[in-house]
């Protein structure tokens, strides 16, 4: 794209996270609708940056019907917490996803989030959309290697200066002056690499538990002094999409929100989009009725397990974990960990490996009474604070611990 053209559309790419409006009345949505309409009209005038795949063709090729696409648009509108009247706009925004350049870098990681992005066996609309975004650089997916790859990154950063969304996968090893992670012939440290590519990004999207909060590399004793992107980069708008791996629906949701509104979605205090991390797994879990009825799996393979009882006593951390995987699910929406009988290990929370990834209930959870009502986001009560149900958990867990001691004749 010519330089002057890029300059002229730069104003469409100044990413800030959306202002938190607590009282969103009819007027607010009328204004937002008008803004989105204008933005989409402007985006339509821009030639796709490099990826010319049309969503209509991609969807037909994958055998997704128009009806299914509209169903997806309607579900995505609801997921983004927008009124149903925005559905046609969301469908239209999906066709314009290739107007936003994306640069994707990997640091200290297992590439699990790239795997999630890649999965192509019967792809959902979300995955098709991820195929049509303008992925200007992704070292794992692209054909170029070595000097060619480095040149491609330099070109992308220069060409789309100030416009690209930078997706970062993996933690940043800060130990030994960054020598635990280097790349390229010049041995650039991951720290310098991140700073260099982040400098001209419109915004940064940290994807997966490692890029957001350090993840497993940061688990004790954290030999490389691994950190999440937000602890390393200052002065940029950062969105965190944690989980191991991050759900493709949430990646699409963030890009789509940006394409549609020109803003990144509302974030919680951990910089996670509220549309995806605004409620607890526990509140949308299909085993919740069993939790409320006090029906638990007591050991693997018992009658409770056969009857899909609650996994809390087997260490499920759903009550402490904010994520939408109990709604959106994984593998084309087929299932999710708790659905197949494995308790949640809190992978979307900071320090999850040390704090939550063990098969016991949290008898010593920092449980406090709520100030009233049911919590809606992690911000309202703070991390690890639970509702009245949580108090029940605490009592239950303590009782379990005592019962366990009794069984061993220690109490
Ligand atoms: S404790 Fe786990 S299995 Fe039980 S209801 Fe909550 S999220 Fe579901
Ligand atoms: S159930 Fe828990 S551990 Fe599993 S993906 Fe969801 S948040 Fe992560």
Coordinates of C-alpha atoms and ligand atoms in Angstrom, one line a residue:
X1 CA 0.0 0.0 0.0
X2 CA 1.3 3.5 -0.8
X3 CA 2.7 5.5 2.1
X4 CA 0.2 8.4 1.7
X5 CA -2.7 5.9 1.8
X6 CA -1.3 4.3 4.9
X7 CA -1.0 7.8 6.5
X8 CA -4.6 8.7 5.5
X9 CA -6.0 5.7 7.3
X10 CA -3.8 5.9 10.3
X11 CA -6.5 7.5 12.4
X12 CA -8.5 4.4 12.0
X13 CA -5.9 2.5 14.0
X14 CA -5.3 4.3 17.2
X15 CA -6.0 1.5 19.6
X16 CA -7.2 2.4 23.1
X17 CA -9.3 0.2 25.3
X18 CA -12.9 1.1 25.4
X19 CA -14.0 3.5 28.1
X20 CA -15.8 1.7 30.9
X21 CA -19.4 2.9 30.9
X22 CA -21.3 1.7 33.8
X23 CA -24.7 2.9 32.7
X24 CA -25.0 2.1 29.1
X25 CA -28.4 3.4 28.1
X26 CA -30.1 3.5 24.7
X27 CA -28.3 6.7 23.8
X28 CA -24.9 5.1 24.4
X29 CA -25.7 2.3 22.0
X30 CA -27.2 4.6 19.4
X31 CA -23.9 6.6 19.4
X32 CA -21.8 3.5 19.3
X33 CA -23.8 2.1 16.4
X34 CA -23.3 5.3 14.4
X35 CA -19.6 5.3 15.2
X36 CA -19.3 1.6 14.1
X37 CA -21.3 2.3 10.9
X38 CA -19.0 5.1 10.0
X39 CA -15.9 3.1 10.8
X40 CA -16.9 0.1 8.7
X41 CA -17.7 2.4 5.8
X42 CA -14.2 3.9 6.1
X43 CA -12.5 0.5 6.4
X44 CA -14.3 -0.7 3.3
X45 CA -12.5 2.1 1.3
X46 CA -9.1 0.6 2.3
X47 CA -7.6 -2.0 0.0
X48 CA -6.9 -5.2 2.1
X49 CA -3.4 -4.9 3.4
X50 CA -2.1 -8.1 1.9
X51 CA -4.5 -11.0 2.5
X52 CA -7.1 -11.0 -0.3
X53 CA -9.0 -14.0 0.8
X54 CA -12.7 -13.1 1.0
X55 CA -14.7 -14.5 3.9
X56 CA -17.6 -15.4 1.7
X57 CA -15.4 -17.6 -0.4
X58 CA -13.5 -19.0 2.6
X59 CA -16.7 -19.9 4.3
X60 CA -18.2 -21.6 1.2
X61 CA -15.0 -23.5 0.7
X62 CA -15.2 -24.9 4.2
X63 CA -18.8 -25.9 3.8
X64 CA -20.2 -23.4 6.4
X65 CA -23.7 -22.2 5.3
X66 CA -24.8 -18.6 5.3
X67 CA -27.2 -19.5 8.0
X68 CA -24.4 -20.8 10.2
X69 CA -22.4 -17.7 9.6
X70 CA -25.3 -15.5 10.7
X71 CA -25.8 -17.7 13.8
X72 CA -22.1 -17.2 14.5
X73 CA -22.5 -13.4 14.1
X74 CA -25.4 -13.4 16.5
X75 CA -23.5 -15.5 19.1
X76 CA -20.4 -13.3 18.7
X77 CA -22.5 -10.1 19.2
X78 CA -23.8 -11.5 22.4
X79 CA -20.3 -12.6 23.5
X80 CA -19.0 -9.1 22.9
X81 CA -21.8 -7.9 25.2
X82 CA -23.4 -5.8 22.4
X83 CA -27.2 -5.6 21.7
X84 CA -28.7 -7.9 19.1
X85 CA -29.2 -4.9 16.8
X86 CA -25.4 -4.9 16.2
X87 CA -25.5 -8.4 14.6
X88 CA -25.4 -7.2 11.0
X89 CA -22.5 -4.9 11.9
X90 CA -20.6 -7.8 13.5
X91 CA -21.2 -9.9 10.3
X92 CA -19.9 -7.0 8.2
X93 CA -16.9 -6.4 10.4
X94 CA -16.0 -10.1 10.0
X95 CA -15.7 -9.5 6.2
X96 CA -13.3 -6.6 6.9
X97 CA -10.9 -8.5 9.2
X98 CA -8.2 -8.4 6.6
X99 CA -7.9 -4.6 6.9
X100 CA -6.0 -4.8 10.2
X101 CA -2.4 -6.0 9.9
X102 CA -1.3 -8.5 12.6
X103 CA 2.3 -9.3 13.6
X104 CA 2.7 -12.4 15.7
X105 CA 5.9 -13.1 17.6
X106 CA 6.8 -16.0 19.8
X107 CA 9.1 -15.9 22.9
X108 CA 9.5 -18.5 25.6
X109 CA 6.6 -20.8 24.7
X110 CA 5.4 -24.1 23.4
X111 CA 3.5 -22.6 20.4
X112 CA 0.3 -24.0 21.9
X113 CA -1.6 -20.8 21.1
X114 CA -0.4 -20.9 17.5
X115 CA -1.6 -24.5 17.4
X116 CA -5.0 -23.3 18.6
X117 CA -4.9 -20.7 15.9
X118 CA -4.0 -23.3 13.3
X119 CA -6.4 -26.1 14.0
X120 CA -8.1 -26.7 10.7
X121 CA -10.0 -30.0 11.3
X122 CA -13.6 -28.8 10.6
X123 CA -12.8 -25.2 11.4
X124 CA -15.4 -23.0 13.1
X125 CA -16.2 -19.6 11.7
X126 CA -13.8 -18.2 14.3
X127 CA -11.0 -20.2 12.8
X128 CA -11.8 -19.3 9.3
X129 CA -11.8 -15.7 10.3
X130 CA -8.3 -16.2 11.8
X131 CA -7.3 -17.5 8.4
X132 CA -8.3 -14.3 6.7
X133 CA -6.7 -11.8 9.0
X134 CA -3.7 -10.1 7.5
X135 CA -1.0 -12.0 9.3
X136 CA 2.0 -10.1 8.2
X137 CA 4.5 -12.0 10.2
X138 CA 4.4 -15.3 12.1
X139 CA 7.7 -17.1 12.4
X140 CA 6.1 -20.6 12.9
X141 CA 3.6 -20.3 10.1
X142 CA 5.5 -18.5 7.4
X143 CA 7.7 -20.1 4.8
X144 CA 10.6 -17.7 5.2
X145 CA 13.4 -18.5 7.6
X146 CA 16.7 -16.9 8.7
X147 CA 17.7 -13.6 7.2
X148 CA 14.6 -13.6 5.0
X149 CA 12.3 -14.0 8.0
X150 CA 14.1 -11.1 9.8
X151 CA 13.7 -8.9 6.7
X152 CA 10.0 -9.8 6.5
X153 CA 9.5 -8.7 10.1
X154 CA 11.4 -5.4 9.5
X155 CA 9.3 -4.7 6.4
X156 CA 6.0 -5.4 8.2
X157 CA 6.9 -3.2 11.2
X158 CA 8.0 -0.4 8.8
X159 CA 5.1 -0.7 6.4
X160 CA 2.4 -0.8 9.0
X161 CA 4.0 1.5 11.6
X162 CA 1.5 2.5 14.2
X163 CA -1.2 0.3 12.7
X164 CA -0.5 -3.3 13.4
X165 CA -1.8 -5.3 16.3
X166 CA 1.1 -7.1 17.9
X167 CA 0.2 -10.6 19.2
X168 CA 2.8 -12.0 21.6
X169 CA 3.0 -15.6 22.6
X170 CA 5.3 -16.8 25.3
X171 CA 6.9 -15.3 28.4
X172 CA 9.9 -13.0 28.5
X173 CA 12.9 -14.5 30.2
X174 CA 14.5 -11.6 32.1
X175 CA 17.3 -13.6 33.9
X176 CA 20.9 -13.4 32.9
X177 CA 20.2 -10.1 31.1
X178 CA 17.9 -11.9 28.7
X179 CA 20.4 -14.6 27.6
X180 CA 18.0 -17.4 28.3
X181 CA 16.2 -16.5 25.1
X182 CA 17.8 -15.1 22.0
X183 CA 17.0 -15.2 18.3
X184 CA 18.6 -14.5 14.9
X185 CA 22.2 -14.4 13.8
X186 CA 22.9 -11.3 16.0
X187 CA 21.6 -13.1 19.1
X188 CA 19.0 -10.5 19.9
X189 CA 17.4 -11.2 23.3
X190 CA 13.7 -11.8 23.5
X191 CA 13.6 -8.7 25.7
X192 CA 15.1 -6.5 23.0
X193 CA 13.1 -8.2 20.3
X194 CA 9.8 -7.5 22.1
X195 CA 10.7 -3.9 22.7
X196 CA 11.7 -3.4 19.1
X197 CA 8.5 -4.8 17.6
X198 CA 6.2 -3.4 20.3
X199 CA 7.5 0.2 19.8
X200 CA 5.4 0.9 16.7
X201 CA 2.4 -1.4 17.4
X202 CA -1.1 0.1 17.6
X203 CA -1.6 -2.2 20.6
X204 CA -0.3 -5.4 22.0
X205 CA -2.3 -8.5 22.5
X206 CA -0.6 -11.0 24.9
X207 CA -1.9 -14.5 24.0
X208 CA -1.9 -17.4 26.4
X209 CA -0.9 -17.9 30.0
X210 CA 2.8 -17.4 29.4
X211 CA 2.6 -14.0 27.6
X212 CA 0.1 -12.7 30.0
X213 CA 1.3 -13.7 33.5
X214 CA 4.5 -15.8 32.9
X215 CA 2.7 -19.1 32.8
X216 CA 4.5 -22.4 33.4
X217 CA 8.0 -20.9 32.7
X218 CA 7.3 -18.6 35.6
X219 CA 6.4 -21.4 38.0
X220 CA 8.6 -21.8 41.1
X221 CA 11.5 -21.6 41.1
X222 CA 11.2 -19.6 37.9
X223 CA 14.8 -20.3 36.7
X224 CA 14.7 -17.8 33.8
X225 CA 12.9 -15.1 35.8
X226 CA 10.1 -15.3 33.2
X227 CA 7.6 -12.4 33.1
X228 CA 4.4 -11.6 31.2
X229 CA 4.5 -8.8 28.6
X230 CA 2.7 -6.3 30.8
X231 CA 5.5 -6.5 33.3
X232 CA 8.1 -5.7 30.7
X233 CA 6.6 -3.2 28.2
X234 CA 5.4 0.2 29.4
X235 CA 3.4 2.9 27.7
X236 CA 1.5 0.7 25.3
X237 CA -2.1 -0.4 25.3
X238 CA -2.0 -4.1 26.2
X239 CA -4.8 -6.7 26.2
X240 CA -4.3 -10.0 27.9
X241 CA -6.0 -13.1 26.6
X242 CA -4.8 -15.8 29.1
X243 CA -5.5 -19.6 29.2
X244 CA -3.5 -22.5 28.1
X245 CA -4.1 -22.3 25.2
X246 CA -6.0 -19.1 24.7
X247 CA -9.4 -19.7 23.1
X248 CA -9.5 -18.8 19.3
X249 CA -13.0 -17.3 19.9
X250 CA -11.4 -14.8 22.3
X251 CA -8.7 -13.9 19.9
X252 CA -11.3 -13.3 17.2
X253 CA -13.4 -11.3 19.7
X254 CA -10.6 -8.9 20.4
X255 CA -9.7 -8.3 16.7
X256 CA -13.3 -8.1 15.7
X257 CA -14.1 -5.6 18.5
X258 CA -11.2 -3.5 17.2
X259 CA -12.3 -3.7 13.6
X260 CA -15.9 -2.8 14.5
X261 CA -15.4 -0.1 17.0
X262 CA -11.8 1.1 16.6
X263 CA -11.3 0.4 20.2
X264 CA -10.1 -2.6 22.2
X265 CA -12.7 -4.1 24.5
X266 CA -13.2 -3.1 28.1
X267 CA -10.6 -4.7 30.3
X268 CA -10.5 -5.8 34.0
X269 CA -7.6 -4.9 36.3
X270 CA -5.6 -7.8 34.9
X271 CA -6.1 -6.3 31.4
X272 CA -8.3 -9.2 30.3
X273 CA -11.4 -8.4 28.1
X274 CA -14.4 -8.4 30.3
X275 CA -16.5 -10.1 27.6
X276 CA -14.4 -13.2 28.0
X277 CA -13.1 -13.0 31.6
X278 CA -15.9 -11.2 33.3
X279 CA -17.4 -14.2 35.0
X280 CA -16.4 -17.4 36.7
X281 CA -16.3 -20.8 35.2
X282 CA -18.2 -22.0 38.2
X283 CA -21.2 -19.8 37.4
X284 CA -21.7 -21.4 34.0
X285 CA -20.6 -24.9 34.7
X286 CA -22.9 -27.8 33.8
X287 CA -21.9 -29.5 37.1
X288 CA -23.0 -26.6 39.2
X289 CA -26.3 -28.1 40.3
X290 CA -24.3 -31.0 41.8
X291 CA -22.1 -28.5 43.6
X292 CA -25.1 -26.8 45.1
X293 CA -26.6 -30.2 46.0
X294 CA -23.4 -31.3 47.7
X295 CA -22.8 -34.1 45.2
X296 CA -19.1 -34.5 44.5
X297 CA -16.7 -36.9 42.8
X298 CA -14.8 -38.3 45.8
X299 CA -12.2 -40.3 43.9
X300 CA -11.5 -40.9 40.2
X301 CA -13.8 -43.5 38.7
X302 CA -16.3 -43.6 41.6
X303 CA -20.1 -43.4 41.2
X304 CA -20.0 -39.6 41.4
X305 CA -17.6 -39.5 38.5
X306 CA -19.9 -41.8 36.5
X307 CA -22.8 -39.4 37.2
X308 CA -20.8 -36.3 36.3
X309 CA -20.9 -34.9 39.8
X310 CA -19.0 -31.7 40.8
X311 CA -15.2 -32.0 40.7
X312 CA -14.5 -29.5 43.5
X313 CA -13.2 -32.2 45.8
X314 CA -10.9 -33.5 43.1
X315 CA -9.3 -30.0 43.0
X316 CA -11.4 -28.1 40.5
X317 CA -10.5 -24.4 40.7
X318 CA -13.5 -23.2 38.7
X319 CA -14.8 -21.2 41.7
X320 CA -11.6 -19.1 41.6
X321 CA -11.2 -18.9 37.8
X322 CA -12.5 -16.2 35.5
X323 CA -12.8 -17.4 31.9
X324 CA -15.5 -18.2 29.4
X325 CA -14.4 -21.8 28.4
X326 CA -17.5 -23.2 30.2
X327 CA -19.6 -21.4 27.6
X328 CA -17.4 -21.2 24.5
X329 CA -15.6 -24.5 25.0
X330 CA -12.7 -25.9 23.0
X331 CA -12.3 -28.1 19.9
X332 CA -15.0 -26.5 17.7
X333 CA -17.2 -26.0 20.8
X334 CA -17.4 -29.7 21.4
X335 CA -16.3 -29.9 25.0
X336 CA -14.1 -28.4 27.7
X337 CA -11.9 -29.9 30.5
X338 CA -14.6 -30.0 33.2
X339 CA -17.1 -31.5 30.6
X340 CA -14.8 -34.5 30.2
X341 CA -14.3 -35.0 33.9
X342 CA -11.1 -33.0 34.6
X343 CA -11.2 -30.2 37.1
X344 CA -10.2 -26.7 36.1
X345 CA -6.6 -25.8 37.1
X346 CA -7.2 -22.0 36.8
X347 CA -5.0 -21.6 33.7
X348 CA -6.4 -18.1 33.0
X349 CA -5.3 -16.7 36.4
X350 CA -1.9 -15.3 37.4
X351 CA 0.6 -17.9 38.9
X352 CA -1.9 -20.7 38.2
X353 CA 0.7 -23.4 38.2
X354 CA 1.8 -22.7 41.7
X355 CA -1.5 -21.6 43.1
X356 CA -4.1 -23.9 41.5
X357 CA -2.7 -26.8 39.5
X358 CA -3.0 -29.6 42.1
X359 CA -5.8 -32.1 42.6
X360 CA -7.0 -30.9 46.0
X361 CA -9.6 -28.4 47.1
X362 CA -8.2 -25.1 48.3
X363 CA -8.8 -25.5 52.0
X364 CA -6.7 -22.4 52.7
X365 CA -8.2 -20.2 49.9
X366 CA -8.4 -16.6 50.8
X367 CA -12.1 -16.6 51.2
X368 CA -14.0 -13.6 52.4
X369 CA -17.7 -12.7 52.6
X370 CA -18.9 -10.7 49.6
X371 CA -20.1 -7.2 50.4
X372 CA -23.5 -8.2 49.0
X373 CA -25.0 -9.8 45.9
X374 CA -23.1 -12.0 43.4
X375 CA -19.8 -10.8 42.0
X376 CA -19.7 -10.0 38.3
X377 CA -16.0 -9.4 37.6
X378 CA -12.8 -10.2 39.3
X379 CA -12.4 -6.5 40.1
X380 CA -15.3 -6.2 42.3
X381 CA -14.0 -8.6 44.9
X382 CA -10.4 -9.1 44.0
X383 CA -8.6 -12.3 43.0
X384 CA -9.5 -15.4 44.9
X385 CA -12.4 -13.9 46.8
X386 CA -15.5 -15.9 46.5
X387 CA -19.3 -15.5 47.0
X388 CA -21.5 -17.1 49.6
X389 CA -21.0 -20.3 47.6
X390 CA -17.3 -19.8 48.1
X391 CA -17.8 -19.6 51.9
X392 CA -19.6 -22.9 51.5
X393 CA -16.6 -24.2 49.7
X394 CA -14.3 -23.0 52.4
X395 CA -16.3 -24.8 55.1
X396 CA -16.6 -27.8 52.9
X397 CA -12.9 -27.9 52.2
X398 CA -12.1 -27.6 55.8
X399 CA -14.5 -30.4 56.6
X400 CA -12.9 -32.5 53.9
X401 CA -9.5 -31.9 55.4
X402 CA -10.7 -32.9 58.9
X403 CA -12.4 -35.9 57.5
X404 CA -9.2 -36.9 55.7
X405 CA -7.3 -36.6 58.9
X406 CA -9.9 -38.7 60.7
X407 CA -9.6 -41.4 58.1
X408 CA -5.9 -41.5 58.9
X409 CA -6.6 -41.4 62.6
X410 CA -4.9 -38.0 63.0
X411 CA -7.8 -36.0 64.2
Ligands
LIG1 S1 -16.3 -26.7 41.4 FE1 -15.7 -27.1 39.2 S2 -16.9 -28.9 38.6 FE2 -17.9 -28.0 40.4 S3 -19.5 -26.6 39.7 FE3 -17.6 -25.4 40.0 S4 -16.6 -25.3 38.1 FE4 -18.0 -27.0 38.0
LIG2 S1 -11.3 -25.3 32.5 FE1 -9.8 -24.0 33.7 S2 -7.8 -24.9 33.3 FE2 -9.2 -25.7 31.7 S3 -9.0 -24.3 30.0 FE3 -10.7 -23.5 31.3 S4 -9.7 -22.0 32.7 FE4 -8.1 -23.3 31.8

